[in-house]
GROMACS .gro file of C-alpha atoms in nm:
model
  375
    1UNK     CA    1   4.390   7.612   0.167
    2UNK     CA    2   4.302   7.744  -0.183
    3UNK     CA    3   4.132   7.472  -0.300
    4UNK     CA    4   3.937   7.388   0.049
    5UNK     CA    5   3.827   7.759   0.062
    6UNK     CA    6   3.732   7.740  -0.335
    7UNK     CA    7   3.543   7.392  -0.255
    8UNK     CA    8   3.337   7.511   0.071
    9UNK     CA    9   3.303   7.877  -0.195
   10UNK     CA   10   3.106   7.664  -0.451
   11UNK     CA   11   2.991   7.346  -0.354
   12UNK     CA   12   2.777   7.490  -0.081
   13UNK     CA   13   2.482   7.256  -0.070
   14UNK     CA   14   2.702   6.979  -0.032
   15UNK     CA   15   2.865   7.122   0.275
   16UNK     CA   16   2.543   7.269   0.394
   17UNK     CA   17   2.418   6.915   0.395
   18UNK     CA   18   2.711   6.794   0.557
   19UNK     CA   19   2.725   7.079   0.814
   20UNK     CA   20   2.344   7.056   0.922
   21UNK     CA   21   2.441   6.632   0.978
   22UNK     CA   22   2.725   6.726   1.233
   23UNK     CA   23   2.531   7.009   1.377
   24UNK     CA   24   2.231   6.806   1.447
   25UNK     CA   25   2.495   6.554   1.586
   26UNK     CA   26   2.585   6.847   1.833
   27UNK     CA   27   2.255   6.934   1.953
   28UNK     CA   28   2.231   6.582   2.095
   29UNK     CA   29   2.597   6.628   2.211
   30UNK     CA   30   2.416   6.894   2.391
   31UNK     CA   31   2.128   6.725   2.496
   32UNK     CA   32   2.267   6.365   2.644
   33UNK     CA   33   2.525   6.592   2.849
   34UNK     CA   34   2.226   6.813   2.974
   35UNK     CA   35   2.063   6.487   3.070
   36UNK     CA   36   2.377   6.327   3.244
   37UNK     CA   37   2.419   6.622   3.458
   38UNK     CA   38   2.069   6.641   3.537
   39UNK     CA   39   2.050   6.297   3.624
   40UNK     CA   40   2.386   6.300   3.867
   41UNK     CA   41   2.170   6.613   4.041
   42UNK     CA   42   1.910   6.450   4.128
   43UNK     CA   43   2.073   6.134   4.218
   44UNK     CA   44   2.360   6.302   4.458
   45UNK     CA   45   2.375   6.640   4.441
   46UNK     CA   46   2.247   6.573   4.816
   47UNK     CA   47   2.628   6.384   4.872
   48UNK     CA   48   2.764   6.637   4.621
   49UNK     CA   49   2.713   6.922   4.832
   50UNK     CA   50   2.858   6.767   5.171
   51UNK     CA   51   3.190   6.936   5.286
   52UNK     CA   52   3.311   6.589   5.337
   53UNK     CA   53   3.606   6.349   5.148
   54UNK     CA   54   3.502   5.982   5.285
   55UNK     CA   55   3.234   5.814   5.385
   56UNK     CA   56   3.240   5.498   5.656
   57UNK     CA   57   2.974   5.214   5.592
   58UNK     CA   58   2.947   4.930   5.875
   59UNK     CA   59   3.205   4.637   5.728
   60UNK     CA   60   3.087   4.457   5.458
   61UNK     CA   61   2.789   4.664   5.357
   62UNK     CA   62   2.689   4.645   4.993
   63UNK     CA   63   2.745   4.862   4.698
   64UNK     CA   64   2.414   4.927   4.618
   65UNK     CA   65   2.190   5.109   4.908
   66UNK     CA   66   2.470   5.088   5.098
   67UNK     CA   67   2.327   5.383   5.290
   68UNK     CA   68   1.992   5.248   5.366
   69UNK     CA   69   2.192   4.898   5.425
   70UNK     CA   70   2.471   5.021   5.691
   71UNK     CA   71   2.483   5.056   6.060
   72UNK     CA   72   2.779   5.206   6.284
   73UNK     CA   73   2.766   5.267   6.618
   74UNK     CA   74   2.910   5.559   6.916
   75UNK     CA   75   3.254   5.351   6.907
   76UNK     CA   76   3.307   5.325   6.519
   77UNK     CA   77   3.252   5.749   6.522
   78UNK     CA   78   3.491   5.799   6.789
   79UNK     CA   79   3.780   5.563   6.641
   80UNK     CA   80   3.789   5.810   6.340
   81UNK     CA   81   3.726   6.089   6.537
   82UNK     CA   82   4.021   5.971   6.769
   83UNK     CA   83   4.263   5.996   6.427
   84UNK     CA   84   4.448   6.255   6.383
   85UNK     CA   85   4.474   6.319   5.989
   86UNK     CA   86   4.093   6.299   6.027
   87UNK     CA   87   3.941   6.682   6.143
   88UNK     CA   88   3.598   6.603   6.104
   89UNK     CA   89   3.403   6.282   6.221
   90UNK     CA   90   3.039   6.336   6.248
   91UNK     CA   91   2.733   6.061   6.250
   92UNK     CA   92   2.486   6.080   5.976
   93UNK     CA   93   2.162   5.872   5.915
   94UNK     CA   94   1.966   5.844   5.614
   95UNK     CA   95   1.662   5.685   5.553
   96UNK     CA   96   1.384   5.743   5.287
   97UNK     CA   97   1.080   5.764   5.374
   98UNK     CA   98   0.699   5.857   5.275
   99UNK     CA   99   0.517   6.101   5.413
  100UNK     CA  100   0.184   6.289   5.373
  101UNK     CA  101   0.123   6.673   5.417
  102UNK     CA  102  -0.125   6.834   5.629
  103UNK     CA  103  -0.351   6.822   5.303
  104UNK     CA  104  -0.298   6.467   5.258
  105UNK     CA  105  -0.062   6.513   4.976
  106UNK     CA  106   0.209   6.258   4.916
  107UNK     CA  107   0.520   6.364   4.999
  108UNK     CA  108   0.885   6.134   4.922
  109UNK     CA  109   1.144   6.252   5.121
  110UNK     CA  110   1.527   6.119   5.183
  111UNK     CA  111   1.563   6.203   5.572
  112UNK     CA  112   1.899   6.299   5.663
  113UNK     CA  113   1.991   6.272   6.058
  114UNK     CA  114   2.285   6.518   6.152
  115UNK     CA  115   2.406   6.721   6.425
  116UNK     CA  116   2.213   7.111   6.408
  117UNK     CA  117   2.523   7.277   6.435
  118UNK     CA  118   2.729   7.040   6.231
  119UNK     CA  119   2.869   7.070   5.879
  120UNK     CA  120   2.617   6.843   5.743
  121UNK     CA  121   2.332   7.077   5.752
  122UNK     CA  122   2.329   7.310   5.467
  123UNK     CA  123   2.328   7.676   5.381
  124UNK     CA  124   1.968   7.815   5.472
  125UNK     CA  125   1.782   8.035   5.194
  126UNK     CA  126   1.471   8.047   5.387
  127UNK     CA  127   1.355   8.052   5.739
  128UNK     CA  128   1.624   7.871   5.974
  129UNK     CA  129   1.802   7.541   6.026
  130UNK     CA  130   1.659   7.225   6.225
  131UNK     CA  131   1.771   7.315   6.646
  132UNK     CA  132   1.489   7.058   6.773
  133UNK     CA  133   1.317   6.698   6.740
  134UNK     CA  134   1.069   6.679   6.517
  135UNK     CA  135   1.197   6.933   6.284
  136UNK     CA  136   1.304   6.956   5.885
  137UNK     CA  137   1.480   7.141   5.697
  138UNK     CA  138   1.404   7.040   5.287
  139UNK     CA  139   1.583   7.071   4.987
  140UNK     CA  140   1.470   7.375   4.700
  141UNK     CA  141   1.338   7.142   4.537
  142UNK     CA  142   1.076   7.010   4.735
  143UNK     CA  143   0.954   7.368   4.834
  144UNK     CA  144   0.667   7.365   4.536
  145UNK     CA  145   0.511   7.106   4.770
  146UNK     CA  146   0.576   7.219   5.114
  147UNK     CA  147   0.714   7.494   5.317
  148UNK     CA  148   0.811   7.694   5.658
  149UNK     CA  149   0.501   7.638   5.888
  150UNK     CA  150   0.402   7.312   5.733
  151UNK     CA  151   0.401   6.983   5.902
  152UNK     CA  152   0.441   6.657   5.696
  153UNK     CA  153   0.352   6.324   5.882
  154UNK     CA  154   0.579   5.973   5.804
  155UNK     CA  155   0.311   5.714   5.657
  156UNK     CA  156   0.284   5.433   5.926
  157UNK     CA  157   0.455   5.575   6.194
  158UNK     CA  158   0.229   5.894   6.261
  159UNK     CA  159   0.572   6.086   6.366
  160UNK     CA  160   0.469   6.452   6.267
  161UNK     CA  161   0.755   6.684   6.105
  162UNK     CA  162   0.746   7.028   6.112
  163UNK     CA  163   0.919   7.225   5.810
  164UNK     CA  164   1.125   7.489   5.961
  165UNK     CA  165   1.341   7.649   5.619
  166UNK     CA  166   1.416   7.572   5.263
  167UNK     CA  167   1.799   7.509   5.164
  168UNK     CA  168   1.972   7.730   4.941
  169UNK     CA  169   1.992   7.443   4.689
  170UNK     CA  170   1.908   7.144   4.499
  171UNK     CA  171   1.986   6.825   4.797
  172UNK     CA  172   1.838   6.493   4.644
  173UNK     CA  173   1.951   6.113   4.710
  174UNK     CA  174   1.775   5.893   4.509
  175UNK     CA  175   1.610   6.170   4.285
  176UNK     CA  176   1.437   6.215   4.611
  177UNK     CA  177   1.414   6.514   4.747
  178UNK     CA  178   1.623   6.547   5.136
  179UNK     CA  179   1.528   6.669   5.443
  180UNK     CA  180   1.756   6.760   5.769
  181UNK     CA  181   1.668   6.671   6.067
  182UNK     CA  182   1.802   6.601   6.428
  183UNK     CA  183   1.980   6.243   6.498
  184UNK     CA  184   1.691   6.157   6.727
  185UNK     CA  185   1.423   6.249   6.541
  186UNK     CA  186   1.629   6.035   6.269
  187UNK     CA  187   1.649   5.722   6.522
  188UNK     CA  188   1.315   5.701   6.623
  189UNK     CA  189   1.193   5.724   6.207
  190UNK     CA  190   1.461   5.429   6.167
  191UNK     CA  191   1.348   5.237   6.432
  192UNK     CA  192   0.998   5.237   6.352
  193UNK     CA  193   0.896   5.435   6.698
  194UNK     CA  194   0.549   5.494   6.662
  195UNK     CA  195   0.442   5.912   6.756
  196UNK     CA  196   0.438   5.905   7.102
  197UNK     CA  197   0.617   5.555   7.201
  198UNK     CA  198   0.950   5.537   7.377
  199UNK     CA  199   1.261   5.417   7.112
  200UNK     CA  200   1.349   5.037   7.129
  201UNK     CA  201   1.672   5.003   7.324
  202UNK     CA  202   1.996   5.068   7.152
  203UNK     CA  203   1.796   5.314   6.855
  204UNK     CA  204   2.006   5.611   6.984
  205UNK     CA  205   2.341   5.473   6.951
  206UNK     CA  206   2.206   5.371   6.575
  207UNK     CA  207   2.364   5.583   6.301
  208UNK     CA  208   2.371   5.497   5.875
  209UNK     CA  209   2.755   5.609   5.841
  210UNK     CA  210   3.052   5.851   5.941
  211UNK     CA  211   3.088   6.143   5.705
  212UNK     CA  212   3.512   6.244   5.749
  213UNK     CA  213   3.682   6.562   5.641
  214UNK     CA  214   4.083   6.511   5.658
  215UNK     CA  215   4.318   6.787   5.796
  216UNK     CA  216   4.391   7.090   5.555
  217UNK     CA  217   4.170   6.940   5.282
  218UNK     CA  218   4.388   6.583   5.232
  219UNK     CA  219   4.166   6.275   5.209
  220UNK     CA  220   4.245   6.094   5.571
  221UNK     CA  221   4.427   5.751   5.552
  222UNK     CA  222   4.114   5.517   5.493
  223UNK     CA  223   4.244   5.168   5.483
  224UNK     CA  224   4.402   5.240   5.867
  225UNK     CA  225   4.089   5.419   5.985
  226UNK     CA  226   3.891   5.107   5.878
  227UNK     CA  227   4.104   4.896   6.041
  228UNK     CA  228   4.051   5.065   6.386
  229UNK     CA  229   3.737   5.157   6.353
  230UNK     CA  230   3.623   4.836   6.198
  231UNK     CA  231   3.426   5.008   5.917
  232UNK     CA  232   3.404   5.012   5.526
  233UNK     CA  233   3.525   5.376   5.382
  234UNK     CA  234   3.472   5.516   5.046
  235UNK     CA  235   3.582   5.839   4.932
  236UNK     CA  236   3.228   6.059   4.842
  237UNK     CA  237   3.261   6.041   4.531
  238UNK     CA  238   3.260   5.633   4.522
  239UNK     CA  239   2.968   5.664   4.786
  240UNK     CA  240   2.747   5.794   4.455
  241UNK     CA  241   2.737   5.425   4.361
  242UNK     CA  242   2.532   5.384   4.659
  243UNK     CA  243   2.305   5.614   4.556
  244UNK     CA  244   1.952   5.356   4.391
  245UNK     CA  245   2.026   5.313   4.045
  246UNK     CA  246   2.326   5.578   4.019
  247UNK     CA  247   2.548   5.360   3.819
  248UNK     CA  248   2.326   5.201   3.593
  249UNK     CA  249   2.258   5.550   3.480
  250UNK     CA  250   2.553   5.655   3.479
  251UNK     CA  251   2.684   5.359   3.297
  252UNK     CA  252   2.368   5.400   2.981
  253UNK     CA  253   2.404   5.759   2.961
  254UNK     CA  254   2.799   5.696   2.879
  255UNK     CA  255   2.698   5.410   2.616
  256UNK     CA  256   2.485   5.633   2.461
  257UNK     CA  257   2.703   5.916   2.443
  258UNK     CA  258   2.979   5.713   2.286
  259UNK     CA  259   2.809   5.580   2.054
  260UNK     CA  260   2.716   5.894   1.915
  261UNK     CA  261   3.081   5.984   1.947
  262UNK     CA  262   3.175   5.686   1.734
  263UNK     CA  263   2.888   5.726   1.506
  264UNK     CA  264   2.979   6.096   1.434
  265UNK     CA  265   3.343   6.001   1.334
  266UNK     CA  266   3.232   5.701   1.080
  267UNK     CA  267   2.938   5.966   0.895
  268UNK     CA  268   3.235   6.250   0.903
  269UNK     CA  269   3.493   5.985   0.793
  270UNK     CA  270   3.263   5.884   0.528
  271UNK     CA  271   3.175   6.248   0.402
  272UNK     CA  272   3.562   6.304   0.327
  273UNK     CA  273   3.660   5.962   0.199
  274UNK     CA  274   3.362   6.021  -0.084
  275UNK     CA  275   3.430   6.338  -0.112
  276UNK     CA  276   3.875   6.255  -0.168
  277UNK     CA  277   3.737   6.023  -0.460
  278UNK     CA  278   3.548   6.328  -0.607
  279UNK     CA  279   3.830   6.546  -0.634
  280UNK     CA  280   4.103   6.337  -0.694
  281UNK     CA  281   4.176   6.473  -1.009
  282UNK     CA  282   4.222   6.839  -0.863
  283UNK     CA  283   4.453   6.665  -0.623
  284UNK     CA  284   4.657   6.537  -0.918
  285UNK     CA  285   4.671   6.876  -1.096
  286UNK     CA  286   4.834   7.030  -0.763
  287UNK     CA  287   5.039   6.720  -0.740
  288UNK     CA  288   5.150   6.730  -1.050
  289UNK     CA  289   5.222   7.144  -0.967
  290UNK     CA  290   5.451   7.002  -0.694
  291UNK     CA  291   5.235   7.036  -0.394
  292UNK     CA  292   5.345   6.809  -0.140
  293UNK     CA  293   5.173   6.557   0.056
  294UNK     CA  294   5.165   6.738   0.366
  295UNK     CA  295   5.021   7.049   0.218
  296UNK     CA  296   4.746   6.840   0.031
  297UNK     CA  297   4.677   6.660   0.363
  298UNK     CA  298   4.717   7.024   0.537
  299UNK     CA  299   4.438   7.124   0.269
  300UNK     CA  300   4.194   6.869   0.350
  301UNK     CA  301   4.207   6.885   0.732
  302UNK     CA  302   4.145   7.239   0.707
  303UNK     CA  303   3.858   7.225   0.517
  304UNK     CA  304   3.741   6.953   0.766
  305UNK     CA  305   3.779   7.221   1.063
  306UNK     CA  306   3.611   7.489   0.881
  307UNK     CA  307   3.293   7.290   0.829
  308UNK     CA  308   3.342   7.068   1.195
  309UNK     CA  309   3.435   7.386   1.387
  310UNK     CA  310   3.102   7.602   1.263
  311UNK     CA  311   2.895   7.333   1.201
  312UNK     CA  312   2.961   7.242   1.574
  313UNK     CA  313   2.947   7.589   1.704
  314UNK     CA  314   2.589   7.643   1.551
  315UNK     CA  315   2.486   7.267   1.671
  316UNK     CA  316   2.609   7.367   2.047
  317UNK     CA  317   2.401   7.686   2.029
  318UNK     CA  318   2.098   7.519   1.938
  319UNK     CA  319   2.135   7.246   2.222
  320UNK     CA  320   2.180   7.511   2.482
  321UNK     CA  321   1.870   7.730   2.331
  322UNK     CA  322   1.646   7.411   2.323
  323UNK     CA  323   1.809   7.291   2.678
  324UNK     CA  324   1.730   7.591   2.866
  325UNK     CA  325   1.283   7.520   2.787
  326UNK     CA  326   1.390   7.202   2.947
  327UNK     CA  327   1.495   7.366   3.258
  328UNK     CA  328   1.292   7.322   3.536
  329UNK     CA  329   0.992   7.143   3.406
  330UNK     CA  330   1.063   6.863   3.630
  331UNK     CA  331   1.273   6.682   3.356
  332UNK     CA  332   1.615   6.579   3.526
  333UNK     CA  333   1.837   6.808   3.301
  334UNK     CA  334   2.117   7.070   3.372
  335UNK     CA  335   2.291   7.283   3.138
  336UNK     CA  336   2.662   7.244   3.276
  337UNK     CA  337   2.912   7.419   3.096
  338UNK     CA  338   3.188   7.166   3.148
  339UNK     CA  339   3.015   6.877   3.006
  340UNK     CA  340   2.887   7.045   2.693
  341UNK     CA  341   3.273   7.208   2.625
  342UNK     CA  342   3.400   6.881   2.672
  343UNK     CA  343   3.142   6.702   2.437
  344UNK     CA  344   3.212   6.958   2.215
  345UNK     CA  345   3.599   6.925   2.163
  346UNK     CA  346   3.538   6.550   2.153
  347UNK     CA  347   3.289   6.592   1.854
  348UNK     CA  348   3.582   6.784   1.706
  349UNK     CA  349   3.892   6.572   1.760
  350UNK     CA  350   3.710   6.245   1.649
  351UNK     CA  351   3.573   6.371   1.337
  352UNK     CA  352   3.953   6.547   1.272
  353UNK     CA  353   3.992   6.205   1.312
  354UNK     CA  354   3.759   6.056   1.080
  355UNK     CA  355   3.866   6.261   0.849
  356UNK     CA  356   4.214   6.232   0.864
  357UNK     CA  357   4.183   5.889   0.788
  358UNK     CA  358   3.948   5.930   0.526
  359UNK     CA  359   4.194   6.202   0.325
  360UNK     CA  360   4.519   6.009   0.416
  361UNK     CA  361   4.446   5.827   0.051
  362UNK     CA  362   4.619   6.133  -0.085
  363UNK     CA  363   4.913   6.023  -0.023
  364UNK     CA  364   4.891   5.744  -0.300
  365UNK     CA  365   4.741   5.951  -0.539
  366UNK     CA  366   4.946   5.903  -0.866
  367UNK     CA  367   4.909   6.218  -1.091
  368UNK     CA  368   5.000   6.090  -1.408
  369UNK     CA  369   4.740   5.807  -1.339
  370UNK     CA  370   4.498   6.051  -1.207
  371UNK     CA  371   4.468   6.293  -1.464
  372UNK     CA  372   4.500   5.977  -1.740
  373UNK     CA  373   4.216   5.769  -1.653
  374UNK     CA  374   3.952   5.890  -1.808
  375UNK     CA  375   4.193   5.905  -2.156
   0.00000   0.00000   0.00000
């Protein structure tokens, strides 16, 4: 590492340069992962946060909106709840709706139907959980709008709901904020009852799809459920691709990010192969002192680490001081400590990469040529 360490020692602008390129490379590591996780949040953390493993759909239902697209029935619930690998079986509707406050404020919500005193309801941080029709309980998110005491009336239907607590978290489908309610009060909102009419017949045995929970945590045999129950099942985490333009997101945000990936590795690459033709006569010197090629190669990728490792660490820092402004301003952006490590080592190994390639030249280097050709 002697001549690496000398090198990074006195050619500092040159590394500075090439430092501050992979650092600002890292910020927007930082950034696009902030934005991915942000994005998943508001588009599931709703089916995220669900102490569920599967999801049922009605057979044959869609990928896309396959919530707002499926309906199963009193007999498809009890088939699965009839299994026995399968511990929980509960109905859940979802529907998304609009709705106006008591102010006349516009108000999106993603209406969730689901037994009071079922898992489906989540933790309360304020005032209590849904025990009536006609009641909500609404995601953390949507509390700058309304709150407990507040009523919020579904546009077109005139079916008043009253806001009973705040969850203790984020819950969005969509990047729509949810809202818990009773199954009925869920039927008559998918049914299109009008406040004060009587349900069309066959609205209460109506429900979107059966959340399951298998025995001591293992995911419940889906393909023979389905069969018996005559149903579509996903595990929850391929139910996010039902969630409106969840995988299209998902699917740009990942270009994106590899592209950067790739992009850092060619401008890294590129750095060190320049920078091998530069100092291939110091190479020859050592070669010609009987330094081998793996200690030459050793040389180079440590200097590569040096500058990647720091320049990366002060790049990461940056992201995360910038990311946390973007915190809550109603930008869809999360600072999640997974995706940024794992950006982060990625960053790393593919410019090791790049660079490796780029230095693996010094293996043909010739010293009697080298240190001749200028002669």
């Amino acid at each position: 590492m002697f001549l690496a360490l000398r090198e990074l020692t006195f050619a500092r602008s040159r590394f500075t340069l090439m430092g501050s390129v992979v650092a600002l490379i890292s910020v927007l590591v930082v950034l696009l992962a902030g934005l991915s996780s942000g994005l998943v949040n508001d588009g599931v953390s709703g089916l995220q946060r669900m102490p569920v493993q599967a999801v049922a759909f009605a057979p044959e239902t869609r990928t896309d909106s396959a919530f707002t697209r499926s309906v199963v029935g009193p007999d498809q619930v009890e088939a699965w709840a009839a299994r026995p690998d399968v511990s929980v079986a509960t109905p859940m509707g979802l529907s998304i709706i609009n709705a106006r406050t008591s102010s006349g404020t516009p108000v999106d919500l993603t209406l969730i139907g689901a037994d009071p005193e079922g898992p489906l309801v989540p933790e309360v941080a304020e005032g209590r959980a849904p025990a009536s029709d006609g009641e909500i309980l609404i995601s953390a998110t949507a509390a700058d709008s309304v709150g407990p005491g507040d009523t919020v009336t579904v546009d077109r239907l005139g079916i008043p709901l009253e806001v009973v607590g705040i969850a203790a978290a984020q819950h969005t489908f969509g990047h729509v904020d949810m809202a818990f309610t009773t199954l009925a009060t869920w039927q008559d909102v998918h049914a299109g009852t009008r406040f004060g009419e009587e349900s069309r017949a066959g609205a209460r045995e109506e429900y979107s799809v059966v959340a399951l929970a298998g025995v001591d945590g293992e995911l419940p045999d889906l393909a023979t459920g389905d069969a018996a129950a005559d149903t579509s099942s996903r595990t929850l985490e391929e139910s996010f691709d039902s969630s409106p333009g969840y995988q299209a997101e998902m699917m740009t945000m990942s270009m994106i990010t590899w592209f950067l990936y790739a992009i850092s590795a060619l401008v890294v690459g590129a750095f060190f192969a320049i920078l091998t033709v530069q100092r291939s006569r110091e190479i020859a010197v050592l070669r010609a002192m009987g330094a081998s090629t793996v200690r030459l190669l050793g040389d180079a990728i440590g200097q590569a680490f040096i500058l990647l490792a720091g320049s990366i660490a002060v790049g990461v820092a940056i992201g995360v001081g910038v990311g946390s402004f973007l915190v809550g301003t109603g930008m869809p952006f999360a600072l999640a400590t997974g995706p940024i490590a794992l950006g982060a080592a990625l960053l790393l190994t593919l410019g090791l990469v790049g660079a490796t390639l780029a230095t693996i030249r010094i293996t043909a280097v010739n010293p009697h040529s080298a240190l001749g050709e200028n002669r």
